[in-house]
Short mmCIF file of C-alpha atoms and ligand atoms in Angstrom, two decimals:
data_model
loop_
_atom_site.label_atom_id
_atom_site.label_comp_id
_atom_site.label_asym_id
_atom_site.label_seq_id
_atom_site.Cartn_x
_atom_site.Cartn_y
_atom_site.Cartn_z
CA ILE A 230 52.83 67.15 178.97
CA PRO A 231 52.78 63.43 177.99
CA VAL A 232 50.02 62.31 175.66
CA GLU A 233 48.00 59.10 175.82
CA PRO A 234 49.11 56.06 173.75
CA PHE A 235 48.31 56.36 170.06
CA ASP A 236 48.74 54.77 166.65
CA LEU A 237 49.66 57.02 163.76
CA VAL A 238 49.57 55.95 160.13
CA VAL A 239 51.34 58.16 157.62
CA PHE A 240 49.96 57.64 154.12
CA GLY A 241 52.62 58.90 151.78
CA GLY A 242 55.06 57.54 154.37
CA THR A 243 58.00 57.61 151.94
CA GLY A 244 57.22 61.09 150.57
CA ASP A 245 59.00 64.38 150.97
CA LEU A 246 56.87 65.72 153.84
CA ALA A 247 57.22 62.49 155.82
CA GLN A 248 60.99 62.67 155.39
CA ARG A 249 61.52 66.34 156.15
CA LYS A 250 58.78 67.15 158.65
CA ILE A 251 56.51 64.39 159.98
CA LEU A 252 59.05 61.77 161.09
CA PRO A 253 61.56 64.34 162.43
CA ALA A 254 58.77 66.05 164.40
CA LEU A 255 57.64 62.73 165.88
CA PHE A 256 61.22 61.85 166.75
CA ARG A 257 61.79 65.17 168.49
CA ARG A 258 58.66 64.78 170.60
CA PHE A 259 59.74 61.23 171.42
CA CYS A 260 63.15 62.55 172.57
CA GLY A 261 61.34 65.29 174.48
CA GLY A 262 59.69 62.57 176.55
CA GLN A 263 56.18 63.32 175.38
CA TRP A 264 55.39 59.80 174.22
CA PRO A 265 54.18 56.93 176.35
CA GLU A 266 55.98 53.61 175.82
CA ASP A 267 53.67 51.82 173.42
CA VAL A 268 53.17 54.19 170.52
CA LEU A 269 53.10 52.85 166.96
CA VAL A 270 54.00 54.88 163.88
CA LEU A 271 53.31 53.13 160.61
CA GLY A 272 54.46 54.36 157.25
CA ALA A 273 52.11 53.34 154.45
CA ALA A 274 52.77 53.80 150.76
CA ARG A 275 52.95 51.91 147.49
CA LYS A 276 56.61 51.05 147.74
CA LYS A 277 57.34 47.41 148.68
CA LEU A 278 59.22 47.56 151.95
CA ASP A 279 59.19 45.70 155.25
CA ASP A 280 59.57 47.20 158.74
CA ASP A 281 63.37 46.94 158.70
CA GLY A 282 63.67 48.45 155.25
CA TYR A 283 61.52 51.42 156.32
CA ARG A 284 63.41 51.85 159.61
CA ALA A 285 66.66 52.10 157.65
CA LEU A 286 65.12 54.83 155.49
CA VAL A 287 63.74 56.68 158.51
CA ALA A 288 67.14 56.54 160.25
CA GLY A 289 68.68 58.24 157.22
CA TRP A 290 66.01 60.97 157.16
CA LEU A 291 66.42 61.67 160.86
CA LYS A 292 70.18 61.94 160.52
CA GLU A 293 69.62 64.54 157.85
CA HIS A 294 66.67 66.45 159.30
CA ALA A 295 67.14 66.05 163.06
CA PRO A 296 70.94 65.75 163.28
CA ASP A 297 71.21 67.09 166.83
CA ARG A 298 68.85 64.47 168.27
CA SER A 299 69.74 61.51 166.07
CA ALA A 300 73.37 61.60 167.25
CA ASP A 301 72.01 59.84 170.34
CA CYS A 302 72.04 56.27 168.94
CA ALA A 303 70.16 54.75 171.87
CA ALA A 304 67.29 57.22 171.46
CA LEU A 305 67.26 56.63 167.72
CA ASP A 306 67.03 52.86 168.19
CA ARG A 307 64.27 53.16 170.75
CA PHE A 308 62.32 55.41 168.40
CA LEU A 309 62.84 53.11 165.42
CA SER A 310 61.58 50.11 167.40
CA ARG A 311 58.18 51.84 167.43
CA VAL A 312 58.16 52.46 163.71
CA GLY A 313 56.84 50.03 161.09
CA TYR A 314 55.63 49.91 157.52
CA VAL A 315 52.81 48.41 155.49
CA PRO A 316 52.73 48.55 151.68
CA VAL A 317 49.28 49.82 150.76
CA GLU A 318 47.50 50.47 147.49
CA ALA A 319 45.46 53.61 148.09
CA GLN A 320 42.98 52.88 145.34
CA GLY A 321 43.00 49.07 145.58
CA ASP A 322 42.61 46.37 148.20
CA GLU A 323 46.23 45.48 148.69
CA GLY A 324 47.67 46.00 152.15
CA TRP A 325 44.50 47.17 153.92
CA PRO A 326 43.76 44.04 155.97
CA GLU A 327 47.42 43.96 157.10
CA LEU A 328 47.23 47.61 158.09
CA ALA A 329 44.03 47.08 160.07
CA ALA A 330 45.55 44.07 161.84
CA ARG A 331 48.47 46.13 163.15
CA LEU A 332 46.41 48.82 164.83
CA SER A 333 45.33 48.56 168.45
CA ARG A 334 41.74 48.75 169.56
CA ASP A 335 40.37 51.53 171.73
CA ARG A 336 43.07 54.09 171.44
CA VAL A 337 43.62 57.27 169.47
CA ARG A 338 44.25 56.43 165.87
CA ALA A 339 45.47 59.18 163.58
CA PHE A 340 45.73 58.84 159.80
CA TYR A 341 47.96 61.43 158.20
CA PHE A 342 47.01 61.96 154.55
CA SER A 343 50.38 63.13 153.27
CA VAL A 344 49.25 62.49 149.69
CA GLY A 345 47.60 64.47 146.89
CA PRO A 346 43.96 65.45 147.52
CA ARG A 347 42.74 63.20 144.71
CA LEU A 348 43.43 60.23 147.02
CA PHE A 349 41.56 61.61 150.06
CA GLY A 350 38.28 59.95 149.10
CA ALA A 351 39.85 56.55 148.36
CA LEU A 352 41.73 56.56 151.68
CA ALA A 353 38.73 57.67 153.73
CA GLU A 354 36.55 55.00 152.14
CA ARG A 355 39.02 52.21 152.85
CA ILE A 356 39.68 53.28 156.42
CA GLU A 357 35.98 52.92 157.03
CA ALA A 358 35.53 49.75 154.98
CA HIS A 359 38.31 47.98 156.84
CA GLY A 360 36.87 48.77 160.23
CA MET A 361 39.51 51.34 161.23
CA ALA A 362 37.13 54.25 161.78
CA SER A 363 36.03 54.74 165.36
CA ASP A 364 35.17 57.64 167.57
CA LYS A 365 38.85 57.98 168.38
CA THR A 366 39.91 58.15 164.74
CA ARG A 367 41.37 61.41 163.48
CA ILE A 368 42.53 62.30 160.03
CA VAL A 369 45.09 64.91 159.16
CA VAL A 370 45.18 66.64 155.80
CA GLU A 371 47.67 69.06 154.35
CA LYS A 372 47.36 72.11 152.19
CA PRO A 373 46.66 72.75 149.40
CA PHE A 374 43.11 72.10 150.54
CA GLY A 375 41.60 72.49 147.11
CA HIS A 376 42.51 74.74 144.22
CA ASP A 377 39.45 76.97 144.51
CA LEU A 378 36.14 77.16 146.34
CA GLU A 379 34.49 74.46 144.27
CA SER A 380 37.26 71.90 144.78
CA ALA A 381 37.54 72.75 148.49
CA ARG A 382 33.80 72.20 148.88
CA ALA A 383 34.10 68.87 147.09
CA LEU A 384 36.96 67.80 149.38
CA ASN A 385 35.02 68.84 152.47
CA ALA A 386 32.02 66.88 151.22
CA THR A 387 34.16 63.80 150.53
CA LEU A 388 35.67 63.86 154.00
CA ALA A 389 32.32 64.61 155.62
CA GLY A 390 30.99 61.44 153.99
CA HIS A 391 33.22 59.42 156.31
CA PHE A 392 34.22 61.58 159.28
CA ARG A 393 32.75 64.24 161.48
CA GLU A 394 34.26 67.73 161.44
CA ARG A 395 35.74 67.21 164.89
CA GLN A 396 37.77 64.30 163.48
CA ILE A 397 39.28 66.30 160.62
CA TYR A 398 42.53 68.22 161.20
CA ARG A 399 43.40 70.56 158.31
CA ILE A 400 46.97 71.71 158.71
CA ASP A 401 48.20 75.22 158.06
CA HIS A 402 51.67 74.87 159.48
CA TYR A 403 51.87 78.63 160.20
CA LEU A 404 49.41 78.09 163.03
CA GLY A 405 51.85 75.66 164.63
CA LYS A 406 54.69 78.19 164.72
CA GLU A 407 55.43 79.34 168.25
CA THR A 408 55.56 82.96 167.24
CA VAL A 409 52.25 82.82 165.40
CA GLN A 410 50.59 81.49 168.53
CA ASN A 411 52.36 84.29 170.32
CA LEU A 412 50.31 86.78 168.34
CA MET A 413 47.33 85.71 170.40
CA ALA A 414 49.34 85.81 173.62
CA VAL A 415 50.59 89.33 172.87
CA ARG A 416 47.15 90.62 171.94
CA PHE A 417 45.03 88.96 174.55
CA GLY A 418 47.50 88.50 177.40
CA ASN A 419 48.34 92.21 177.72
CA MET A 420 46.18 95.14 178.66
CA LEU A 421 48.54 97.50 176.88
CA PHE A 422 47.71 96.80 173.25
CA GLU A 423 44.06 95.86 172.98
CA PRO A 424 42.53 99.29 173.74
CA LEU A 425 44.56 100.75 170.86
CA TRP A 426 43.90 97.86 168.49
CA ASN A 427 41.39 99.51 166.16
CA SER A 428 40.99 102.02 163.37
CA GLN A 429 40.91 104.94 165.77
CA TYR A 430 44.58 104.45 166.67
CA VAL A 431 45.98 102.19 163.95
CA ASP A 432 46.71 103.83 160.61
CA HIS A 433 47.35 100.57 158.77
CA ILE A 434 48.85 97.11 159.18
CA GLN A 435 51.56 95.50 157.07
CA ILE A 436 51.98 91.73 156.88
CA THR A 437 55.12 90.59 155.10
CA VAL A 438 56.26 87.03 154.47
CA ALA A 439 59.43 87.35 152.42
CA GLU A 440 61.34 84.25 151.35
CA THR A 441 64.76 83.75 149.81
CA VAL A 442 63.91 80.28 148.50
CA GLY A 443 62.57 79.83 144.99
CA VAL A 444 60.28 77.14 143.62
CA ASP A 445 62.93 74.58 142.77
CA GLY A 446 61.77 71.00 143.22
CA ARG A 447 58.04 71.90 143.23
CA GLU A 448 57.82 73.43 139.79
CA SER A 449 54.70 71.76 138.46
CA TYR A 450 52.65 72.30 141.63
CA TYR A 451 53.78 75.90 142.01
CA ASP A 452 53.22 76.91 138.41
CA ARG A 453 49.57 75.88 138.78
CA ALA A 454 49.24 77.52 142.20
CA GLY A 455 51.23 80.77 142.39
CA ALA A 456 51.73 82.91 145.48
CA MET A 457 48.04 83.66 145.90
CA ARG A 458 47.03 80.03 146.32
CA ASP A 459 50.29 78.85 147.88
CA MET A 460 50.72 81.53 150.55
CA VAL A 461 47.99 84.18 150.67
CA GLN A 462 44.86 81.99 150.77
CA ASN A 463 46.22 80.17 153.80
CA HIS A 464 49.25 81.46 155.71
CA LEU A 465 48.82 85.21 155.20
CA MET A 466 45.08 85.05 155.73
CA GLN A 467 45.59 83.17 158.97
CA LEU A 468 47.99 85.87 160.14
CA LEU A 469 45.49 88.52 159.12
CA CYS A 470 42.77 86.74 161.10
CA LEU A 471 44.86 86.46 164.24
CA ILE A 472 45.78 90.13 164.07
CA ALA A 473 42.29 91.38 163.27
CA MET A 474 39.88 89.06 165.10
CA GLU A 475 37.80 89.98 168.13
CA PRO A 476 38.90 88.42 171.42
CA PRO A 477 37.41 84.93 171.58
CA ALA A 478 35.64 84.17 174.86
CA LYS A 479 38.15 81.41 175.52
CA PHE A 480 41.07 79.65 173.90
CA ASP A 481 38.96 76.84 172.56
CA PRO A 482 38.77 75.49 169.01
CA ASP A 483 35.38 76.78 167.98
CA ALA A 484 35.58 80.05 169.90
CA VAL A 485 38.84 80.92 168.09
CA ARG A 486 37.75 79.65 164.70
CA ASP A 487 34.39 81.42 164.86
CA GLU A 488 36.22 84.72 165.35
CA LYS A 489 38.65 84.04 162.51
CA LEU A 490 35.79 83.16 160.21
CA LYS A 491 34.05 86.46 160.97
CA VAL A 492 37.17 88.32 159.84
CA ILE A 493 37.36 86.45 156.55
CA ARG A 494 33.68 87.02 155.92
CA ALA A 495 34.08 90.75 156.59
CA LEU A 496 36.82 91.15 153.97
CA ASP A 497 35.82 93.37 151.06
CA PRO A 498 36.52 92.20 147.51
CA VAL A 499 39.97 93.44 146.47
CA LEU A 500 40.02 96.05 143.73
CA PRO A 501 42.27 95.20 140.76
CA HIS A 502 44.40 98.32 141.26
CA HIS A 503 45.06 97.25 144.86
CA ILE A 504 46.97 94.15 143.74
CA VAL A 505 50.48 93.80 142.38
CA ARG A 506 51.68 90.49 141.03
CA GLY A 507 55.34 89.82 140.36
CA GLN A 508 57.53 87.10 138.89
CA TYR A 509 61.26 86.87 139.54
CA VAL A 510 63.82 87.11 136.79
CA GLY A 511 67.35 85.77 137.07
CA VAL A 512 70.33 88.01 137.70
CA ASP A 513 74.04 87.15 137.66
CA GLY A 514 73.46 83.91 135.81
CA GLN A 515 70.83 82.60 138.23
CA PRO A 516 67.73 81.21 136.55
CA GLY A 517 64.53 83.21 136.66
CA TYR A 518 61.11 81.80 137.51
CA ARG A 519 60.24 80.85 133.95
CA GLU A 520 63.50 78.96 133.45
CA VAL A 521 63.04 77.10 136.73
CA VAL A 522 59.52 75.95 135.91
CA GLY A 523 60.44 75.30 132.27
CA ASN A 524 57.52 77.38 131.01
CA PRO A 525 58.72 80.41 129.01
CA ARG A 526 55.21 81.89 128.88
CA SER A 527 54.20 81.29 132.46
CA SER A 528 52.11 84.08 133.94
CA THR A 529 52.10 82.61 137.45
CA GLU A 530 53.01 85.05 140.21
CA SER A 531 55.89 84.30 142.57
CA TYR A 532 55.15 87.57 144.41
CA ILE A 533 52.01 89.31 145.45
CA ALA A 534 51.22 92.51 147.29
CA LEU A 535 47.69 93.64 147.98
CA ARG A 536 45.60 96.02 150.01
CA ALA A 537 42.71 94.49 151.90
CA HIS A 538 39.89 96.03 153.89
CA ILE A 539 37.87 94.53 156.68
CA SER A 540 34.41 96.02 156.80
CA ASN A 541 33.55 95.84 160.47
CA TRP A 542 33.27 98.20 163.41
CA ARG A 543 36.85 97.74 164.60
CA TRP A 544 38.69 98.05 161.32
CA ALA A 545 36.61 100.24 158.97
CA GLY A 546 39.04 102.57 157.17
CA THR A 547 42.25 100.76 158.22
CA PRO A 548 43.97 99.11 155.25
CA PHE A 549 45.81 95.82 155.67
CA TYR A 550 48.71 95.52 153.25
CA LEU A 551 49.84 91.96 152.60
CA ARG A 552 52.90 90.90 150.63
CA THR A 553 54.79 87.70 150.06
CA GLY A 554 57.30 86.55 147.50
CA LYS A 555 60.00 84.09 146.58
CA ARG A 556 63.68 84.80 145.88
CA LEU A 557 63.58 88.09 147.74
CA VAL A 558 66.47 89.82 149.45
CA ALA A 559 65.93 88.24 152.86
CA ARG A 560 63.84 85.71 154.74
CA SER A 561 61.62 87.69 157.00
CA SER A 562 58.09 87.27 158.28
CA VAL A 563 56.95 90.30 160.18
CA ILE A 564 53.75 92.09 161.06
CA ASN A 565 53.95 95.85 161.48
CA VAL A 566 51.15 97.61 163.28
CA MET A 567 51.53 101.22 162.18
CA PHE A 568 49.90 103.58 164.67
CA LYS A 569 48.58 107.02 163.77
CA ASP A 570 50.50 110.22 164.43
CA ALA A 571 49.75 111.99 167.70
CA PRO A 572 46.78 114.28 166.95
CA HIS A 573 48.69 117.46 167.67
CA SER A 574 52.41 118.17 167.92
CA ILE A 575 53.21 120.50 170.79
CA PHE A 576 56.79 120.66 169.46
CA GLY A 577 55.83 122.37 166.23
CA ALA A 578 56.25 121.40 162.61
CA ASP A 579 60.06 121.13 162.89
CA ALA A 580 59.76 118.13 165.16
CA GLY A 581 58.61 116.10 162.15
CA ARG A 582 56.11 113.28 162.12
CA HIS A 583 56.60 110.44 164.53
CA ALA A 584 54.28 107.51 164.87
CA ASN A 585 54.62 104.38 166.94
CA VAL A 586 55.21 101.10 165.14
CA LEU A 587 54.77 97.73 166.77
CA SER A 588 56.73 95.11 164.83
CA ILE A 589 56.06 91.49 165.58
CA ARG A 590 58.83 89.38 164.05
CA LEU A 591 57.68 85.84 163.33
CA GLN A 592 60.89 84.57 161.79
CA PRO A 593 63.83 84.77 162.00
CA ASN A 594 64.96 86.45 165.24
CA GLU A 595 61.50 86.16 166.77
CA GLY A 596 60.54 89.06 168.94
CA ILE A 597 58.82 92.38 169.27
CA THR A 598 60.00 95.91 168.67
CA LEU A 599 58.06 99.00 169.61
CA LYS A 600 59.24 102.19 168.00
CA VAL A 601 58.79 105.08 170.42
CA THR A 602 59.63 108.76 170.16
CA ILE A 603 61.97 110.44 172.63
CA LYS A 604 63.93 113.65 172.89
CA GLU A 605 67.13 113.72 170.89
CA PRO A 606 69.93 114.06 173.44
CA GLY A 607 71.78 117.39 173.52
CA GLN A 608 71.19 121.06 174.01
CA GLY A 609 69.80 121.94 170.59
CA GLY A 610 66.22 122.56 171.67
CA MET A 611 63.41 120.06 171.67
CA ARG A 612 64.16 117.74 168.79
CA LEU A 613 62.61 114.33 168.56
CA VAL A 614 64.02 110.99 167.52
CA ASP A 615 62.60 107.47 167.19
CA VAL A 616 64.20 104.64 169.14
CA PRO A 617 63.33 100.94 169.24
CA LEU A 618 62.22 99.19 172.40
CA ASP A 619 63.48 95.84 171.27
CA MET A 620 62.82 92.43 172.69
CA SER A 621 64.14 89.21 171.25
CA PHE A 622 62.14 86.29 172.66
CA ALA A 623 65.19 84.00 172.69
CA GLU A 624 67.23 86.48 174.74
CA ALA A 625 64.36 87.30 177.05
CA LEU A 626 63.39 83.69 177.70
CA GLY A 627 66.87 82.28 178.24
CA PRO A 628 69.08 79.71 176.53
CA GLU A 629 66.73 76.73 176.98
CA ASN A 630 64.25 78.54 174.74
CA GLN A 631 66.66 79.53 171.98
CA VAL A 632 65.21 77.04 169.50
CA SER A 633 61.50 77.16 168.78
CA PRO A 634 60.01 73.71 168.22
CA ASP A 635 59.06 72.99 164.65
CA ALA A 636 55.41 73.73 163.86
CA TYR A 637 54.76 70.06 163.08
CA GLU A 638 55.81 68.97 166.57
CA ARG A 639 53.08 71.04 168.13
CA LEU A 640 50.47 70.23 165.51
CA ILE A 641 50.91 66.44 165.51
CA MET A 642 50.76 66.33 169.29
CA ASP A 643 47.59 68.45 169.18
CA VAL A 644 46.05 65.85 166.85
CA VAL A 645 46.80 63.16 169.43
CA ARG A 646 45.40 65.33 172.21
CA GLY A 647 42.29 66.06 170.15
CA ASN A 648 42.77 69.82 170.19
CA GLN A 649 41.63 71.50 166.96
CA THR A 650 42.34 75.11 167.94
CA LEU A 651 45.32 75.43 165.61
CA PHE A 652 43.66 73.69 162.67
CA MET A 653 41.44 75.17 160.00
CA ARG A 654 37.77 74.35 160.04
CA GLY A 655 36.04 73.47 156.77
CA ASP A 656 33.98 76.65 156.65
CA GLU A 657 37.09 78.77 157.26
CA VAL A 658 38.89 77.24 154.29
CA GLU A 659 35.86 77.72 152.07
CA ALA A 660 35.47 81.35 153.14
CA ALA A 661 39.14 81.99 152.34
CA TRP A 662 38.68 80.55 148.86
CA ALA A 663 35.50 82.57 148.40
CA TRP A 664 37.61 85.71 148.94
CA THR A 665 40.56 84.69 146.75
CA ASP A 666 38.64 83.10 143.84
CA PRO A 667 37.31 86.37 142.34
CA ILE A 668 40.77 87.95 142.62
CA ILE A 669 42.31 85.09 140.66
CA ALA A 670 39.41 85.01 138.19
CA GLY A 671 39.90 88.76 137.64
CA TRP A 672 43.47 88.50 136.46
CA GLU A 673 42.82 85.29 134.54
CA SER A 674 40.08 86.98 132.51
CA SER A 675 42.07 90.17 131.96
CA GLY A 676 45.20 88.25 130.88
CA ASP A 677 47.22 90.04 133.56
CA VAL A 678 50.96 89.45 133.31
CA PRO A 679 53.04 89.66 136.50
CA LYS A 680 55.63 92.41 136.82
CA PRO A 681 59.22 91.21 136.64
CA TYR A 682 61.47 91.66 139.68
CA ASP A 683 65.10 90.73 140.19
CA CYS A 684 66.10 87.76 142.31
CA GLY A 685 67.49 89.12 145.55
CA SER A 686 65.45 92.35 145.40
CA THR A 687 62.54 93.53 147.53
CA GLY A 688 60.00 92.77 144.79
CA PRO A 689 58.51 94.74 141.90
CA GLY A 690 58.59 98.52 142.01
CA ASP A 691 54.82 98.62 141.60
CA ALA A 692 54.44 97.20 145.10
CA GLU A 693 56.19 100.33 146.39
CA LEU A 694 53.80 102.43 144.33
CA LEU A 695 50.81 100.63 145.83
CA MET A 696 51.87 102.13 149.16
CA LYS A 697 53.17 105.44 147.87
CA ARG A 698 49.84 106.20 146.21
CA ASP A 699 48.33 106.03 149.69
CA GLY A 700 51.10 108.23 151.14
CA ARG A 701 52.67 105.28 152.95
CA ASN A 702 55.79 103.12 152.74
CA TRP A 703 56.61 99.49 153.38
CA GLN A 704 58.83 98.90 156.35
CA GLY A 705 62.19 97.40 155.23
CA ILE A 706 62.33 93.65 154.65
CA LYS A 707 65.72 93.11 156.28
C1 BG6 B 887 54.50 76.40 152.33
C2 BG6 B 887 54.52 76.90 150.92
O1 BG6 B 887 53.18 76.16 152.75
O2 BG6 B 887 55.11 77.35 153.18
C3 BG6 B 887 55.93 77.19 150.48
O3 BG6 B 887 53.94 75.91 150.07
C4 BG6 B 887 56.61 78.13 151.45
O4 BG6 B 887 55.95 77.74 149.17
C5 BG6 B 887 56.47 77.61 152.88
O5 BG6 B 887 57.99 78.22 151.09
C6 BG6 B 887 56.98 78.64 153.86
O6 BG6 B 887 57.03 78.08 155.13
P1 BG6 B 887 58.08 78.58 156.21
O7 BG6 B 887 57.73 77.77 157.43
O8 BG6 B 887 59.44 78.31 155.67
O9 BG6 B 887 57.82 80.04 156.40
#
């Protein structure tokens, strides 16, 4: 669906995110025919460049990060003709009048703050001071949105000093992933699952986001953040919300975000013995976490597993196990809904225990598998066996849907459309920090040291124990 004409300014226009994600996403949507003719994308940063100099840089980034599309030279040239650059001093006056002069009146104007949060206030102030703030102005901010509750509140207050909440788009790129949106489609588009979606039928839920990448290239940020702030406070909590929330009355920004917020607010504090922190160590000559970050005493976690409880009518007594880590054996994001055993086995004790598992694979190989129990073929009596009912979305939807669009494509177009459904509201972010802050404070005050785990493994052994103590097991990562 084409969007209306817009101007987009990317502060931090020469930075890593602009190179890898923002410009490639814009280019792909342009190639997808979603742009009207007269769109303007302006990079803005400190570097002294003119339009042509920036276009040459952007062409190089697109060749690297959108190679399939940028092979079409005509499309690339047409895209680049809509791209420009203004050198801007975020905390000074330089460049602002020139920037204001290039923007059109009376159309959607989005400012992407692809810069550190310490500059948010300076940028917001200058956008307003130079007459660029109107009702159609939107600002986009990236995670990390704060380092804790206090800093998140301060950021929210800074932004609220210049813009209304409906103009602020806080990105959690997980919400832009096709398969994450699919969680809502699966839950609320089918009659099959929802009646069983509660503690009466669900034994527990496992949410795993396993990564093979390490922290190379982002050492100083990561060593201050760790897996809890980098992944759990945002991405895993968003997944938890989408899995656990009540059906919103409609698919509308506040209806959805109100329901997510209720989930976060119903989370119990996590007990210290329900958390396992890990840090990877090198094997076979590969560097471990501490070598990579250059901090031999670092006690930052690159892995975390925890057991959470949601104290509400639907989920009382159903644990949610969350885990995420770097340099693990495989890249795999999957949610496993582990159903209870049938209440009585008519086949006797020999038939063993069989429970249904609904696995929702977010990446890679997006799809759904439902483990069901059937009779083992043959004449040897009534023996049972589990088989997967497996559906890969790419296979089911046909070749034109083999490649999911990048999350940023969807999210940036939603900014232009003015749809905040897939963005975090200020109170949601604060509630998430209010839940994670005491957990972090707990291990900081106790001097907790993360458990070592080998690169390429499934994480520290204690994470297995966390489950085993409850008589449960993690589903395999691969
Ligand atoms: C980012 C984290 O938000 O998400 C990274 O800062 C992490 O540490 C990344 O690697 C994971 O995103 P994806 O889309 O690769 O699952």
